[in-house]
Amino acid sequence: MDLNDPLDLGMACLRPGFPFPIDEDLWFIQADFFLGNKLNFHNNALIIKHEDTFIVVNMPHISKAAFGAIKKLADYEKAEVKYLLAPSDFNNKYVREWQKGFPGAVVCMVSSFALNRAKVLIKDSVTVLGMDQPEIKEAKESIQIYPILGITPKSEIAVYHKSSGTLFIADHLYPASNGGEELKPTVASFYIEPSISQISDKEPCNEIFNVTSDEQARDSFTNILKINCIKRLVFAHKSPAEGCIYMRDDIKEKLDGAYKMYVEF
């Protein structure tokens, strides 16, 4: 983190759960998410404004005060939170909290997997995007949704904000541990390497955390690389200080290398 950079300096002062502007019509939300009370995965989100509509991409656990701040922001921007987008089958733990916070919003899920399991959801306000051509029709001029390989066999999407060139990535792409100089194919911050089979000495990694298809990985990444104007990457599961937001000229090169351990393009 470069504290001489205004964006980095602002990120260092983030209040968890509160929206922070990173571009026109675009706000970042940083939130913590602990696994087993000791591993902080972080669970970040974006708020995208399209005309009079707010679209929340990812739904982390945030405080009542943070919900209030989002509502005040919407009022100030003369907008309404109309869509709550869960970017993968695993990013849905706190959907019910967001439904309570914004009862008029439509929840968009990538498949019916979570819908069938989450009995507490208000299902009347849930729509399943599907993985063939997922889109939010009202906002298709502002955002593009790309189906990508997630935790096999679960579904996942990447969300691209066109005007700012921002790509939001949920689980399966993750900055490498060396400060983000390259990207490795990881799932929920687990590095999927043959030598790494557990997340701690006492907590073995579940077998579902695997990318098992080279072909799907290649096709998935080819889809992402078709985006010619990526200017910024935003990762759900990374702390701001460690680089959840990347703005670099060589982003495409870094994306291109993310699956190198699996697929030679």
CSV table of C-alpha atoms in Angstrom, one decimal:
chain,number,residue,atom,x,y,z
A,1,MET,CA,0.0,0.0,0.0
A,2,ASP,CA,1.4,3.4,-1.0
A,3,LEU,CA,0.2,6.0,1.4
A,4,ASN,CA,1.3,8.7,-1.0
A,5,ASP,CA,-1.5,7.5,-3.3
A,6,PRO,CA,-4.8,9.2,-2.4
A,7,LEU,CA,-6.8,6.0,-3.1
A,8,ASP,CA,-4.4,3.9,-1.0
A,9,LEU,CA,-4.5,6.5,1.8
A,10,GLY,CA,-8.3,6.5,1.8
A,11,MET,CA,-8.4,2.7,1.8
A,12,ALA,CA,-6.2,2.7,4.9
A,13,CYS,CA,-9.0,4.8,6.7
A,14,LEU,CA,-11.9,2.5,5.7
A,15,ARG,CA,-14.7,1.9,8.2
A,16,PRO,CA,-15.7,-1.8,7.8
A,17,GLY,CA,-19.1,-2.1,6.1
A,18,PHE,CA,-19.3,1.6,5.1
A,19,PRO,CA,-19.3,2.5,1.3
A,20,PHE,CA,-16.1,4.2,0.1
A,21,PRO,CA,-16.0,5.9,-3.4
A,22,ILE,CA,-13.4,4.4,-5.8
A,23,ASP,CA,-14.8,5.8,-9.1
A,24,GLU,CA,-17.8,7.6,-10.5
A,25,ASP,CA,-21.0,5.7,-9.6
A,26,LEU,CA,-18.9,3.0,-7.8
A,27,TRP,CA,-18.3,2.4,-4.1
A,28,PHE,CA,-16.3,-0.2,-2.3
A,29,ILE,CA,-17.3,-2.0,0.9
A,30,GLN,CA,-14.7,-3.7,3.0
A,31,ALA,CA,-15.9,-6.3,5.5
A,32,ASP,CA,-14.3,-9.0,7.6
A,33,PHE,CA,-15.2,-12.7,7.5
A,34,PHE,CA,-13.6,-15.2,9.9
A,35,LEU,CA,-13.4,-18.9,9.3
A,36,GLY,CA,-13.2,-20.8,12.6
A,37,ASN,CA,-12.7,-17.4,14.4
A,38,LYS,CA,-9.1,-17.1,13.3
A,39,LEU,CA,-8.8,-16.9,9.5
A,40,ASN,CA,-10.0,-13.6,8.2
A,41,PHE,CA,-11.0,-14.1,4.5
A,42,HIS,CA,-12.5,-10.7,4.2
A,43,ASN,CA,-15.7,-10.4,2.3
A,44,ASN,CA,-15.7,-7.2,0.2
A,45,ALA,CA,-18.5,-5.8,-2.0
A,46,LEU,CA,-19.2,-3.2,-4.6
A,47,ILE,CA,-22.1,-0.8,-4.9
A,48,ILE,CA,-22.8,0.2,-8.6
A,49,LYS,CA,-25.1,3.0,-9.5
A,50,HIS,CA,-27.1,2.8,-12.8
A,51,GLU,CA,-29.4,5.7,-13.3
A,52,ASP,CA,-31.6,5.6,-10.2
A,53,THR,CA,-30.7,2.1,-9.2
A,54,PHE,CA,-28.1,0.8,-6.8
A,55,ILE,CA,-26.8,-2.7,-7.4
A,56,VAL,CA,-24.9,-4.4,-4.5
A,57,VAL,CA,-22.4,-7.0,-5.7
A,58,ASN,CA,-21.8,-9.5,-2.9
A,59,MET,CA,-23.5,-9.3,0.5
A,60,PRO,CA,-21.1,-9.4,3.5
A,61,HIS,CA,-22.1,-9.2,7.2
A,62,ILE,CA,-22.2,-5.5,8.1
A,63,SER,CA,-23.5,-3.4,11.0
A,64,LYS,CA,-26.8,-1.6,11.3
A,65,ALA,CA,-24.9,1.6,11.1
A,66,ALA,CA,-23.3,0.5,7.9
A,67,PHE,CA,-26.7,-0.4,6.4
A,68,GLY,CA,-27.8,3.1,7.5
A,69,ALA,CA,-24.9,4.7,5.7
A,70,ILE,CA,-25.8,2.8,2.5
A,71,LYS,CA,-29.3,4.1,2.7
A,72,LYS,CA,-28.1,7.6,3.3
A,73,LEU,CA,-25.8,7.3,0.3
A,74,ALA,CA,-28.7,6.1,-1.8
A,75,ASP,CA,-30.9,9.0,-0.7
A,76,TYR,CA,-28.1,11.5,-1.5
A,77,GLU,CA,-27.6,9.9,-5.0
A,78,LYS,CA,-31.3,9.9,-5.5
A,79,ALA,CA,-31.2,6.2,-6.0
A,80,GLU,CA,-32.7,3.0,-4.5
A,81,VAL,CA,-31.1,-0.3,-3.7
A,82,LYS,CA,-33.0,-2.5,-6.2
A,83,TYR,CA,-30.6,-5.4,-6.8
A,84,LEU,CA,-28.6,-7.6,-4.5
A,85,LEU,CA,-26.2,-9.8,-6.5
A,86,ALA,CA,-24.6,-12.9,-5.0
A,87,PRO,CA,-21.6,-13.6,-7.2
A,88,SER,CA,-21.3,-17.3,-6.4
A,89,ASP,CA,-23.0,-20.2,-4.7
A,90,PHE,CA,-20.9,-19.7,-1.6
A,91,ASN,CA,-21.4,-15.9,-1.3
A,92,ASN,CA,-24.9,-16.1,0.3
A,93,LYS,CA,-24.5,-16.5,4.0
A,94,TYR,CA,-25.7,-13.1,4.8
A,95,VAL,CA,-28.3,-12.6,2.1
A,96,ARG,CA,-31.2,-12.6,4.6
A,97,GLU,CA,-29.6,-9.7,6.5
A,98,TRP,CA,-29.6,-7.7,3.2
A,99,GLN,CA,-33.2,-8.7,2.5
A,100,LYS,CA,-34.2,-7.3,5.8
A,101,GLY,CA,-32.2,-4.1,5.2
A,102,PHE,CA,-33.6,-3.6,1.7
A,103,PRO,CA,-36.9,-5.4,1.6
A,104,GLY,CA,-37.8,-4.0,-1.8
A,105,ALA,CA,-34.6,-5.3,-3.6
A,106,VAL,CA,-34.4,-8.3,-5.9
A,107,VAL,CA,-31.8,-10.9,-4.9
A,108,CYS,CA,-30.0,-12.3,-7.9
A,109,MET,CA,-28.3,-15.7,-7.5
A,110,VAL,CA,-26.3,-17.5,-10.1
A,111,SER,CA,-28.0,-20.9,-9.6
A,112,SER,CA,-30.7,-22.5,-7.5
A,113,PHE,CA,-28.1,-24.3,-5.4
A,114,ALA,CA,-28.2,-21.7,-2.6
A,115,LEU,CA,-31.9,-21.1,-2.9
A,116,ASN,CA,-32.7,-24.7,-2.2
A,117,ARG,CA,-30.5,-24.8,0.9
A,118,ALA,CA,-31.2,-21.4,2.4
A,119,LYS,CA,-34.6,-21.9,4.0
A,120,VAL,CA,-34.6,-18.5,5.7
A,121,LEU,CA,-34.5,-16.5,2.4
A,122,ILE,CA,-37.5,-14.6,1.3
A,123,LYS,CA,-37.8,-16.6,-1.9
A,124,ASP,CA,-40.4,-14.4,-3.5
A,125,SER,CA,-37.7,-11.7,-4.0
A,126,VAL,CA,-35.1,-14.1,-5.4
A,127,THR,CA,-34.3,-14.6,-9.1
A,128,VAL,CA,-31.9,-17.1,-10.5
A,129,LEU,CA,-29.7,-15.7,-13.3
A,130,GLY,CA,-28.6,-19.0,-14.7
A,131,MET,CA,-25.2,-19.5,-16.2
A,132,ASP,CA,-25.9,-19.4,-20.0
A,133,GLN,CA,-26.4,-15.6,-20.4
A,134,PRO,CA,-26.6,-14.1,-16.9
A,135,GLU,CA,-27.7,-10.5,-16.9
A,136,ILE,CA,-29.7,-7.9,-15.0
A,137,LYS,CA,-31.6,-6.4,-17.9
A,138,GLU,CA,-32.3,-3.1,-16.3
A,139,ALA,CA,-28.6,-2.4,-15.9
A,140,LYS,CA,-27.0,-4.2,-18.8
A,141,GLU,CA,-25.8,-0.9,-20.2
A,142,SER,CA,-23.7,-0.4,-17.1
A,143,ILE,CA,-22.6,-3.9,-16.1
A,144,GLN,CA,-21.6,-7.1,-17.9
A,145,ILE,CA,-21.9,-10.4,-16.1
A,146,TYR,CA,-19.5,-13.2,-17.0
A,147,PRO,CA,-20.0,-16.8,-16.0
A,148,ILE,CA,-16.7,-18.3,-14.8
A,149,LEU,CA,-15.4,-21.5,-13.2
A,150,GLY,CA,-16.1,-21.5,-9.5
A,151,ILE,CA,-15.7,-24.1,-6.9
A,152,THR,CA,-16.5,-27.3,-8.8
A,153,PRO,CA,-19.3,-28.1,-9.4
A,154,LYS,CA,-20.7,-24.8,-8.1
A,155,SER,CA,-21.4,-21.7,-10.2
A,156,GLU,CA,-19.8,-18.3,-10.1
A,157,ILE,CA,-19.8,-15.0,-12.0
A,158,ALA,CA,-17.4,-12.1,-12.5
A,159,VAL,CA,-19.1,-8.6,-12.7
A,160,TYR,CA,-17.7,-5.9,-14.9
A,161,HIS,CA,-18.5,-2.3,-14.5
A,162,LYS,CA,-18.1,-0.8,-18.0
A,163,SER,CA,-17.6,2.9,-17.4
A,164,SER,CA,-14.9,2.5,-14.8
A,165,GLY,CA,-13.3,-0.7,-16.2
A,166,THR,CA,-13.7,-2.5,-12.9
A,167,LEU,CA,-13.9,-6.2,-12.7
A,168,PHE,CA,-15.2,-7.7,-9.4
A,169,ILE,CA,-13.9,-11.2,-8.7
A,170,ALA,CA,-15.4,-13.3,-5.9
A,171,ASP,CA,-13.7,-16.6,-5.1
A,172,HIS,CA,-11.7,-18.6,-7.6
A,173,LEU,CA,-9.1,-15.9,-8.6
A,174,TYR,CA,-7.1,-14.5,-5.8
A,175,PRO,CA,-3.9,-12.4,-5.3
A,176,ALA,CA,-0.8,-14.5,-4.6
A,177,SER,CA,0.7,-14.3,-1.2
A,178,ASN,CA,3.8,-12.4,-2.5
A,179,GLY,CA,2.0,-9.0,-2.4
A,180,GLY,CA,0.0,-9.6,-5.5
A,181,GLU,CA,2.7,-9.6,-8.0
A,182,GLU,CA,0.9,-12.4,-9.8
A,183,LEU,CA,-2.4,-14.1,-9.5
A,184,LYS,CA,-2.9,-17.7,-8.7
A,185,PRO,CA,-6.1,-19.8,-9.1
A,186,THR,CA,-7.4,-20.0,-5.6
A,187,VAL,CA,-10.7,-20.7,-4.0
A,188,ALA,CA,-11.9,-18.7,-1.0
A,189,SER,CA,-8.2,-17.9,-0.3
A,190,PHE,CA,-7.1,-21.6,-0.4
A,191,TYR,CA,-4.2,-22.1,-2.7
A,192,ILE,CA,-5.1,-25.1,-4.9
A,193,GLU,CA,-1.7,-26.7,-5.2
A,194,PRO,CA,-1.0,-30.4,-4.8
A,195,SER,CA,1.3,-29.7,-1.9
A,196,ILE,CA,-1.3,-27.8,0.1
A,197,SER,CA,-4.2,-29.9,1.3
A,198,GLN,CA,-5.3,-28.0,4.5
A,199,ILE,CA,-5.9,-24.5,5.6
A,200,SER,CA,-4.4,-25.1,9.1
A,201,ASP,CA,-3.0,-27.9,11.2
A,202,LYS,CA,-6.4,-28.8,12.6
A,203,GLU,CA,-8.8,-27.9,9.8
A,204,PRO,CA,-8.4,-30.1,6.7
A,205,CYS,CA,-9.5,-28.5,3.4
A,206,ASN,CA,-12.8,-29.9,2.2
A,207,GLU,CA,-12.5,-31.8,-1.1
A,208,ILE,CA,-15.0,-29.5,-2.7
A,209,PHE,CA,-12.3,-26.8,-2.9
A,210,ASN,CA,-10.9,-28.0,-6.1
A,211,VAL,CA,-10.7,-26.9,-9.7
A,212,THR,CA,-11.0,-30.2,-11.5
A,213,SER,CA,-11.4,-29.3,-15.1
A,214,ASP,CA,-8.6,-27.9,-17.2
A,215,GLU,CA,-11.0,-27.3,-20.1
A,216,GLN,CA,-13.5,-25.4,-17.9
A,217,ALA,CA,-10.6,-23.4,-16.5
A,218,ARG,CA,-9.4,-22.5,-19.9
A,219,ASP,CA,-12.8,-21.6,-21.3
A,220,SER,CA,-13.6,-19.6,-18.2
A,221,PHE,CA,-10.5,-17.5,-18.4
A,222,THR,CA,-10.8,-17.0,-22.2
A,223,ASN,CA,-14.1,-15.4,-21.4
A,224,ILE,CA,-12.5,-13.0,-19.0
A,225,LEU,CA,-9.6,-12.2,-21.3
A,226,LYS,CA,-12.1,-11.0,-24.0
A,227,ILE,CA,-12.7,-7.9,-21.8
A,228,ASN,CA,-10.3,-5.4,-23.4
A,229,CYS,CA,-10.8,-2.5,-21.1
A,230,ILE,CA,-10.1,-3.8,-17.6
A,231,LYS,CA,-8.5,-1.0,-15.6
A,232,ARG,CA,-9.2,-2.2,-12.1
A,233,LEU,CA,-9.5,-5.5,-10.3
A,234,VAL,CA,-11.5,-5.8,-7.0
A,235,PHE,CA,-11.2,-9.0,-5.0
A,236,ALA,CA,-13.9,-10.1,-2.5
A,237,HIS,CA,-11.5,-12.0,-0.3
A,238,LYS,CA,-8.5,-9.8,0.4
A,239,SER,CA,-7.8,-6.9,2.9
A,240,PRO,CA,-7.3,-3.4,1.5
A,241,ALA,CA,-3.8,-3.2,2.9
A,242,GLU,CA,-2.9,-6.4,1.0
A,243,GLY,CA,-4.3,-5.2,-2.3
A,244,CYS,CA,-8.0,-6.0,-2.8
A,245,ILE,CA,-8.0,-3.3,-5.4
A,246,TYR,CA,-5.5,-3.3,-8.2
A,247,MET,CA,-5.0,-0.6,-10.8
A,248,ARG,CA,-2.2,-1.6,-13.1
A,249,ASP,CA,-1.3,-1.4,-16.8
A,250,ASP,CA,-0.4,-5.1,-16.8
A,251,ILE,CA,-3.6,-6.4,-15.4
A,252,LYS,CA,-4.4,-8.5,-18.4
A,253,GLU,CA,-1.0,-10.2,-18.2
A,254,LYS,CA,-1.6,-11.0,-14.6
A,255,LEU,CA,-5.0,-12.4,-15.3
A,256,ASP,CA,-3.6,-14.4,-18.2
A,257,GLY,CA,-1.2,-16.1,-15.8
A,258,ALA,CA,-3.7,-17.0,-13.2
A,259,TYR,CA,-4.3,-20.5,-14.4
A,260,LYS,CA,-0.8,-21.3,-15.6
A,261,MET,CA,-0.4,-24.1,-13.2
A,262,TYR,CA,-3.3,-25.9,-14.8
A,263,VAL,CA,-3.5,-24.8,-18.4
A,264,GLU,CA,-0.9,-23.7,-20.8
A,265,PHE,CA,-2.6,-21.2,-23.2
